[in-house]
Amino acid sequence: MNKLWLLLAFLLAKPAVAESFVLENVLLPDFEQRQLLPVSVEVENGLIKQVVAASQELTHDDVRDGQGQVIMPAFIDMHSHSMGNSSLDRSDYQYIGIRGTANAMLYAGVHGWLDLYSVEEDILGYRNAKHHEARDEAQVFAAGPCFTVPTGHCNLVIPASLAHPTKR
C-alpha cells in the first residue's frame, strides 16, 4: 500500500486563506466498506468545498496531483504529556520539549493535542503564544494543573532539569 500521506492534516494545519485548487489522484478511505476510493477534492478559500469520484472531472486553474496517496482527517490526541516520555520498556527517557512534541505530533498526522500535565508556566505560556500564520506543528491545548487522588500520578515530581532543560 502507498505510504500514508495525511494531506488533510496539512490542509487543516494551514490557516484558512483565500486559496483555491483541485487535488486529483488521491484515495479516500471508506471505513464501512474497507476500501480506498479514488477521488478528487475541490478546495475553495482554504476549505474543502466538495469531494467527488475521480471519474467526475473538476475544472480549475490550479490542479494538483495527489500522487495516489491517501487523504483522511487528521487526528486529535486527547491525552499527552510534553514534559517527556519513557520508552516502552522504561529504559530511556526523552524530553523533546513542547515545540518538539507539537512538531512530532503533526508529523504523525495529529492536528491538535491536549497536554494533561506539564509545568504550568511553560505549557500555558506556549499554548497562549501567538504563532506565525504558517504552522509546522500541531495545535496545543492544555488542561493546566493536574488534579488526582493522593498518590496518583500527578504527585510525581518533575525534576527541574527535565522541566527546564536550559536551566541545567
XYZ file of N, CA and C in Angstrom:
504
model
N 0.854 -1.186 0.000
C 0.000 0.000 0.000
C 0.891 1.238 0.000
N 0.412 2.262 -0.653
C 1.165 3.519 -0.682
C 1.430 4.021 0.726
N 2.521 4.736 0.839
C 2.845 5.369 2.123
C 1.695 6.302 2.502
N 1.246 6.201 3.740
C 0.124 7.011 4.195
C 0.535 8.467 4.265
N -0.121 9.282 3.496
C 0.218 10.704 3.427
C -1.003 11.473 3.857
N -0.962 12.096 4.979
C -2.135 12.758 5.535
C -2.248 14.175 4.984
N -2.749 14.247 3.767
C -2.884 15.546 3.123
C -3.835 16.457 3.881
N -4.888 15.877 4.423
C -5.851 16.708 5.125
C -5.243 17.303 6.382
N -4.328 16.591 7.007
C -3.631 17.160 8.170
C -2.923 18.433 7.763
N -2.294 18.403 6.602
C -1.609 19.596 6.099
C -2.612 20.707 5.834
N -3.737 20.362 5.202
C -4.736 21.379 4.900
C -5.299 21.996 6.169
N -5.537 21.168 7.198
C -6.088 21.682 8.446
C -5.058 22.470 9.237
N -3.800 22.112 9.126
C -2.760 22.798 9.881
C -2.499 24.191 9.336
N -2.792 24.403 8.060
C -2.615 25.721 7.474
C -3.810 26.578 7.852
N -3.618 27.851 8.092
C -4.754 28.711 8.357
C -5.633 28.816 7.119
N -6.914 29.048 7.324
C -7.821 29.192 6.194
C -7.471 30.484 5.467
N -6.929 30.348 4.294
C -6.547 31.501 3.490
C -7.337 31.460 2.202
N -7.296 32.539 1.480
C -8.024 32.603 0.217
C -7.251 31.831 -0.837
N -7.216 30.508 -0.692
C -6.514 29.648 -1.630
C -7.515 28.638 -2.170
N -7.517 28.492 -3.490
C -8.437 27.562 -4.122
C -7.682 26.711 -5.126
N -8.009 25.405 -5.159
C -7.380 24.476 -6.090
C -8.172 23.180 -6.113
N -7.819 22.313 -7.053
C -8.378 20.966 -7.113
C -7.230 19.990 -6.891
N -7.441 19.028 -6.028
C -6.465 17.983 -5.750
C -6.996 16.692 -6.364
N -6.301 16.203 -7.394
C -6.710 14.978 -8.083
C -5.806 13.819 -7.680
N -6.250 12.615 -8.014
C -5.434 11.412 -7.834
C -5.105 11.155 -6.361
N -6.144 11.169 -5.512
C -5.980 10.809 -4.104
C -6.970 9.705 -3.758
N -6.684 8.992 -2.693
C -7.526 7.884 -2.239
C -8.163 8.241 -0.909
N -9.474 8.070 -0.831
C -10.227 8.375 0.381
C -10.706 7.070 1.011
N -10.365 6.819 2.291
C -10.821 5.575 2.927
C -12.340 5.550 3.109
N -12.949 4.436 2.755
C -14.342 4.156 3.071
C -14.271 3.098 4.167
N -14.417 3.532 5.405
C -14.203 2.633 6.532
C -15.282 1.564 6.654
N -16.512 1.860 6.210
C -17.568 0.855 6.266
C -17.320 -0.274 5.268
N -16.896 0.079 4.060
C -16.644 -0.920 3.019
C -15.214 -1.458 3.050
N -14.362 -0.841 3.870
C -12.952 -1.238 3.989
C -12.238 -1.217 2.636
N -12.354 -0.070 1.989
C -11.673 0.097 0.718
C -11.254 1.548 0.535
N -10.361 1.773 -0.408
C -9.900 3.117 -0.733
C -10.552 3.554 -2.034
N -11.193 4.703 -2.013
C -11.895 5.198 -3.186
C -11.085 6.293 -3.867
N -10.850 6.198 -5.183
C -10.160 7.271 -5.889
C -11.085 8.488 -6.006
N -10.597 9.648 -5.560
C -11.416 10.859 -5.546
C -10.596 12.069 -5.992
N -11.328 13.156 -6.234
C -10.757 14.478 -6.432
C -11.381 15.383 -5.381
N -10.602 16.339 -4.904
C -11.061 17.231 -3.831
C -10.951 18.668 -4.318
N -12.036 19.414 -4.211
C -12.009 20.837 -4.555
C -11.905 21.647 -3.270
N -10.907 22.502 -3.224
C -10.685 23.378 -2.076
C -10.967 24.795 -2.527
N -11.794 25.497 -1.757
C -12.136 26.884 -2.083
C -11.914 27.749 -0.852
N -11.107 28.773 -1.007
C -10.776 29.685 0.092
C -10.246 28.936 1.305
N -9.419 27.919 1.064
C -8.786 27.181 2.143
C -9.653 26.127 2.800
N -10.883 25.935 2.327
C -11.789 24.937 2.911
C -12.212 23.931 1.843
N -12.450 22.693 2.259
C -12.909 21.675 1.314
C -14.327 22.003 0.880
N -14.502 22.195 -0.429
C -15.820 22.520 -0.979
C -16.579 21.247 -1.345
N -15.860 20.318 -2.019
C -16.511 19.060 -2.397
C -15.483 17.975 -2.644
N -15.945 16.738 -2.464
C -15.154 15.543 -2.765
C -15.991 14.742 -3.749
N -15.395 14.432 -4.900
C -16.141 13.710 -5.934
C -15.333 12.505 -6.390
N -16.015 11.546 -6.997
C -15.336 10.377 -7.569
C -14.328 10.854 -8.607
N -13.206 10.156 -8.702
C -12.144 10.551 -9.636
C -12.643 10.580 -11.075
N -13.671 9.801 -11.380
C -14.221 9.766 -12.742
C -14.954 11.060 -13.099
N -15.337 11.851 -12.079
C -16.012 13.126 -12.325
C -14.951 14.222 -12.437
N -14.884 14.854 -13.587
C -13.843 15.855 -13.820
C -14.204 17.184 -13.176
N -13.247 17.727 -12.445
C -13.385 19.062 -11.869
C -12.425 19.977 -12.618
N -12.912 21.115 -13.055
C -12.029 22.044 -13.760
C -11.666 23.192 -12.828
N -10.409 23.594 -12.916
C -9.903 24.679 -12.074
C -8.596 25.159 -12.671
N -8.249 26.405 -12.416
C -6.971 26.941 -12.908
C -5.781 26.264 -12.238
N -5.951 25.856 -10.982
C -4.862 25.246 -10.216
C -5.253 23.805 -9.879
N -4.703 22.845 -10.640
C -4.967 21.421 -10.401
C -3.671 20.789 -9.913
N -3.740 20.100 -8.767
C -2.555 19.482 -8.157
C -2.708 17.970 -8.131
N -1.589 17.268 -8.264
C -1.579 15.807 -8.283
C -1.277 15.275 -6.885
N -2.206 14.505 -6.320
C -2.005 13.898 -5.007
C -1.168 12.631 -5.057
N -0.707 12.240 -6.234
C 0.223 11.136 -6.437
C -0.283 9.794 -5.898
N -1.606 9.603 -5.907
C -2.173 8.329 -5.475
C -2.075 8.064 -3.980
N -1.840 9.122 -3.204
C -1.694 8.960 -1.756
C -3.059 8.992 -1.064
N -3.088 8.591 0.191
C -4.316 8.531 0.987
C -4.571 9.891 1.641
N -5.814 10.339 1.569
C -6.216 11.570 2.243
C -7.257 11.194 3.290
N -7.076 11.715 4.496
C -8.018 11.396 5.566
C -7.952 12.484 6.632
N -8.915 12.535 7.526
C -8.882 13.556 8.571
C -7.668 13.400 9.471
N -7.189 14.507 9.947
C -6.118 14.473 10.941
C -6.724 14.058 12.276
N -5.883 13.652 13.188
C -6.334 13.167 14.482
C -6.139 14.224 15.565
N -6.826 14.032 16.688
C -6.619 14.844 17.875
C -6.243 13.881 18.991
N -5.107 14.114 19.619
C -4.631 13.282 20.725
C -5.143 13.904 22.016
N -5.996 13.186 22.715
C -6.652 13.731 23.905
C -5.927 13.418 25.213
N -4.738 12.800 25.154
C -4.003 12.506 26.378
C -2.513 12.480 26.065
N -1.863 13.611 26.305
C -0.434 13.732 26.005
C 0.282 14.413 27.152
N 1.590 14.224 27.192
C 2.442 14.875 28.179
C 3.705 15.354 27.471
N 3.821 16.641 27.259
C 5.021 17.144 26.585
C 6.204 17.243 27.536
N 5.982 16.925 28.803
C 7.085 17.001 29.777
C 8.099 15.897 29.550
N 7.783 14.952 28.675
C 8.718 13.877 28.357
C 8.029 12.537 28.375
N 8.686 11.576 27.814
C 8.108 10.249 27.704
C 9.170 9.184 27.907
N 8.778 8.125 28.549
C 9.668 6.974 28.691
C 9.497 6.072 27.489
N 10.531 5.302 27.172
C 10.398 4.299 26.126
C 9.467 3.209 26.644
N 9.032 2.329 25.756
C 8.075 1.296 26.154
C 8.603 0.397 27.268
N 9.888 0.112 27.254
C 10.437 -0.738 28.314
C 10.977 0.079 29.496
N 10.721 1.381 29.475
C 11.110 2.321 30.539
C 12.625 2.396 30.753
N 13.407 2.016 29.728
C 14.861 2.068 29.875
C 15.440 3.411 29.425
N 14.609 4.248 28.819
C 15.101 5.511 28.283
C 14.046 6.587 28.517
N 14.482 7.812 28.706
C 13.584 8.935 28.906
C 13.913 9.992 27.871
N 12.895 10.520 27.209
C 13.108 11.542 26.196
C 12.395 12.825 26.580
N 13.078 13.938 26.425
C 12.447 15.247 26.569
C 12.745 16.018 25.302
N 11.728 16.221 24.477
C 11.936 16.975 23.243
C 11.273 18.337 23.308
N 10.719 18.671 24.456
C 10.119 19.985 24.647
C 8.729 20.086 24.051
N 8.080 21.202 24.346
C 6.710 21.409 23.869
C 6.693 21.535 22.355
N 7.567 22.379 21.805
C 7.591 22.559 20.352
C 7.985 21.263 19.652
N 8.950 20.534 20.201
C 9.347 19.256 19.608
C 8.193 18.267 19.608
N 7.426 18.248 20.697
C 6.265 17.361 20.783
C 5.216 17.775 19.762
N 4.950 19.079 19.658
C 3.950 19.575 18.708
C 4.355 19.275 17.269
N 5.630 19.383 16.972
C 6.126 19.093 15.631
C 6.008 17.601 15.332
N 6.391 16.756 16.299
C 6.295 15.304 16.124
C 4.842 14.873 15.957
N 3.937 15.515 16.683
C 2.510 15.191 16.567
C 2.030 15.435 15.136
N 2.332 16.609 14.579
C 1.875 16.917 13.224
C 2.470 15.934 12.222
N 3.739 15.602 12.402
C 4.410 14.648 11.512
C 3.685 13.293 11.528
N 3.107 12.936 12.685
C 2.406 11.660 12.832
C 0.928 11.751 12.428
N 0.487 12.909 11.919
C -0.901 13.039 11.477
C -1.846 13.532 12.547
N -1.318 14.106 13.612
C -2.141 14.644 14.696
C -2.228 16.159 14.512
N -3.444 16.667 14.351
C -3.662 18.095 14.096
C -3.648 18.909 15.387
N -4.132 18.336 16.462
C -4.188 19.024 17.749
C -3.997 18.028 18.873
N -3.504 18.514 20.013
C -3.265 17.601 21.132
C -3.491 18.322 22.453
N -3.961 17.545 23.419
C -4.257 18.051 24.753
C -3.167 17.591 25.709
N -2.412 18.549 26.229
C -1.376 18.248 27.217
C -2.051 18.242 28.579
N -2.012 17.104 29.258
C -2.727 16.963 30.515
C -1.902 17.263 31.753
N -0.598 17.402 31.602
C 0.188 17.705 32.791
C 1.612 18.021 32.392
N 1.959 19.270 32.522
C 3.327 19.737 32.306
C 3.527 20.920 33.244
N 4.706 21.468 33.251
C 4.944 22.655 34.065
C 4.002 23.738 33.550
N 3.095 24.195 34.423
C 2.022 25.099 34.008
C 2.534 26.353 33.309
N 3.521 26.980 33.867
C 4.062 28.219 33.302
C 4.519 27.987 31.853
N 5.124 26.846 31.597
C 5.632 26.551 30.256
C 4.505 26.209 29.286
N 3.662 25.259 29.640
C 2.652 24.777 28.700
C 1.568 25.821 28.453
N 1.131 26.519 29.490
C 0.095 27.535 29.294
C 0.652 28.729 28.529
N 1.908 29.090 28.780
C 2.542 30.170 28.030
C 2.674 29.819 26.561
N 3.065 28.581 26.276
C 3.215 28.136 24.892
C 1.856 28.101 24.203
N 0.871 27.569 24.898
C -0.479 27.484 24.330
C -1.007 28.869 23.969
N -0.716 29.871 24.807
C -1.253 31.210 24.605
C -0.423 32.068 23.657
N 0.755 31.601 23.291
C 1.646 32.403 22.442
C 1.060 32.568 21.048
N 1.378 33.692 20.450
C 0.965 33.933 19.069
C 1.960 33.231 18.149
N 1.460 32.509 17.164
C 2.318 31.775 16.249
C 2.181 32.359 14.847
N 3.154 32.069 14.027
C 3.118 32.524 12.645
C 1.907 31.939 11.943
N 1.507 32.580 10.853
C 0.375 32.088 10.065
C 0.598 30.657 9.573
N 1.780 30.384 9.048
C 2.091 29.038 8.547
C 2.704 28.237 9.681
N 1.966 27.272 10.193
C 2.428 26.467 11.321
C 3.034 25.162 10.833
N 4.065 24.714 11.514
C 4.675 23.425 11.198
C 4.591 22.512 12.411
N 3.513 22.668 13.160
C 3.314 21.863 14.357
C 1.824 21.723 14.630
N 1.474 20.723 15.413
C 0.079 20.526 15.797
C -0.326 21.581 16.815
N -1.604 21.895 16.853
C -2.113 22.897 17.789
C -2.128 22.329 19.203
N -1.643 23.124 20.141
C -1.538 22.702 21.536
C -2.759 23.173 22.325
N -3.384 22.255 23.022
C -4.414 22.563 24.007
C -3.843 22.114 25.343
N -4.172 22.807 26.408
C -3.596 22.439 27.705
C -4.662 22.501 28.781
N -4.644 21.485 29.641
C -5.616 21.406 30.722
C -5.182 22.217 31.936
N -3.914 22.573 32.023
C -3.417 23.322 33.172
C -2.936 22.398 34.263
N -3.323 22.673 35.508
C -2.794 21.867 36.616
C -3.351 20.450 36.599
N -2.646 19.593 37.277
C -3.038 18.192 37.355
C -3.654 17.922 38.725
N -4.866 17.434 38.733
C -5.544 17.072 39.974
C -5.798 15.570 39.964
N -5.562 14.921 41.085
C -5.787 13.479 41.157
C -5.945 13.086 42.621
N -6.160 11.828 42.841
C -6.273 11.307 44.199
C -4.882 11.294 44.836
N -4.793 11.273 46.192
C -3.476 11.173 46.828
C -2.720 9.957 46.291
N -1.462 10.117 46.060
C -0.529 9.130 45.494
C -0.811 8.834 44.015
N -1.668 9.632 43.369
C -1.906 9.472 41.934
C -0.714 9.977 41.146
N -0.756 9.788 39.844
C 0.420 10.123 39.049
C 0.713 11.620 38.995
N -0.208 12.463 39.398
C 0.080 13.897 39.432
C 1.038 14.245 40.567
N 1.195 13.347 41.517
C 2.114 13.603 42.622
C 3.563 13.378 42.229
N 3.796 12.843 41.024
C 5.167 12.664 40.568
C 5.811 14.032 40.425
N 7.014 14.148 40.874
C 7.717 15.416 40.794
C 8.597 15.410 39.557
N 8.465 16.459 38.751
C 9.306 16.593 37.565
C 10.585 17.279 38.004
N 11.737 16.640 37.846
C 12.983 17.308 38.219
C 13.164 18.599 37.428
N 13.672 19.638 38.069
C 13.853 20.936 37.417
C 14.674 20.811 36.147
N 15.639 19.891 36.114
C 16.478 19.744 34.931
C 15.687 19.215 33.742
N 14.593 18.465 34.002
C 13.767 17.973 32.910
C 12.706 18.981 32.542
N 12.156 19.654 33.543
C 11.121 20.651 33.291
C 11.712 21.847 32.549
N 12.922 22.199 32.862
C 13.586 23.337 32.241
C 15.000 22.922 31.840
N 15.140 22.153 30.745
C 16.461 21.632 30.386
C 17.500 22.722 30.129
N 17.065 23.930 29.815
C 18.035 25.003 29.576
C 18.589 25.551 30.886
N 17.996 25.205 32.012
C 18.435 25.717 33.316
C 19.368 24.749 34.005
N 19.932 23.786 33.284
C 20.814 22.788 33.902
C 22.077 23.415 34.420
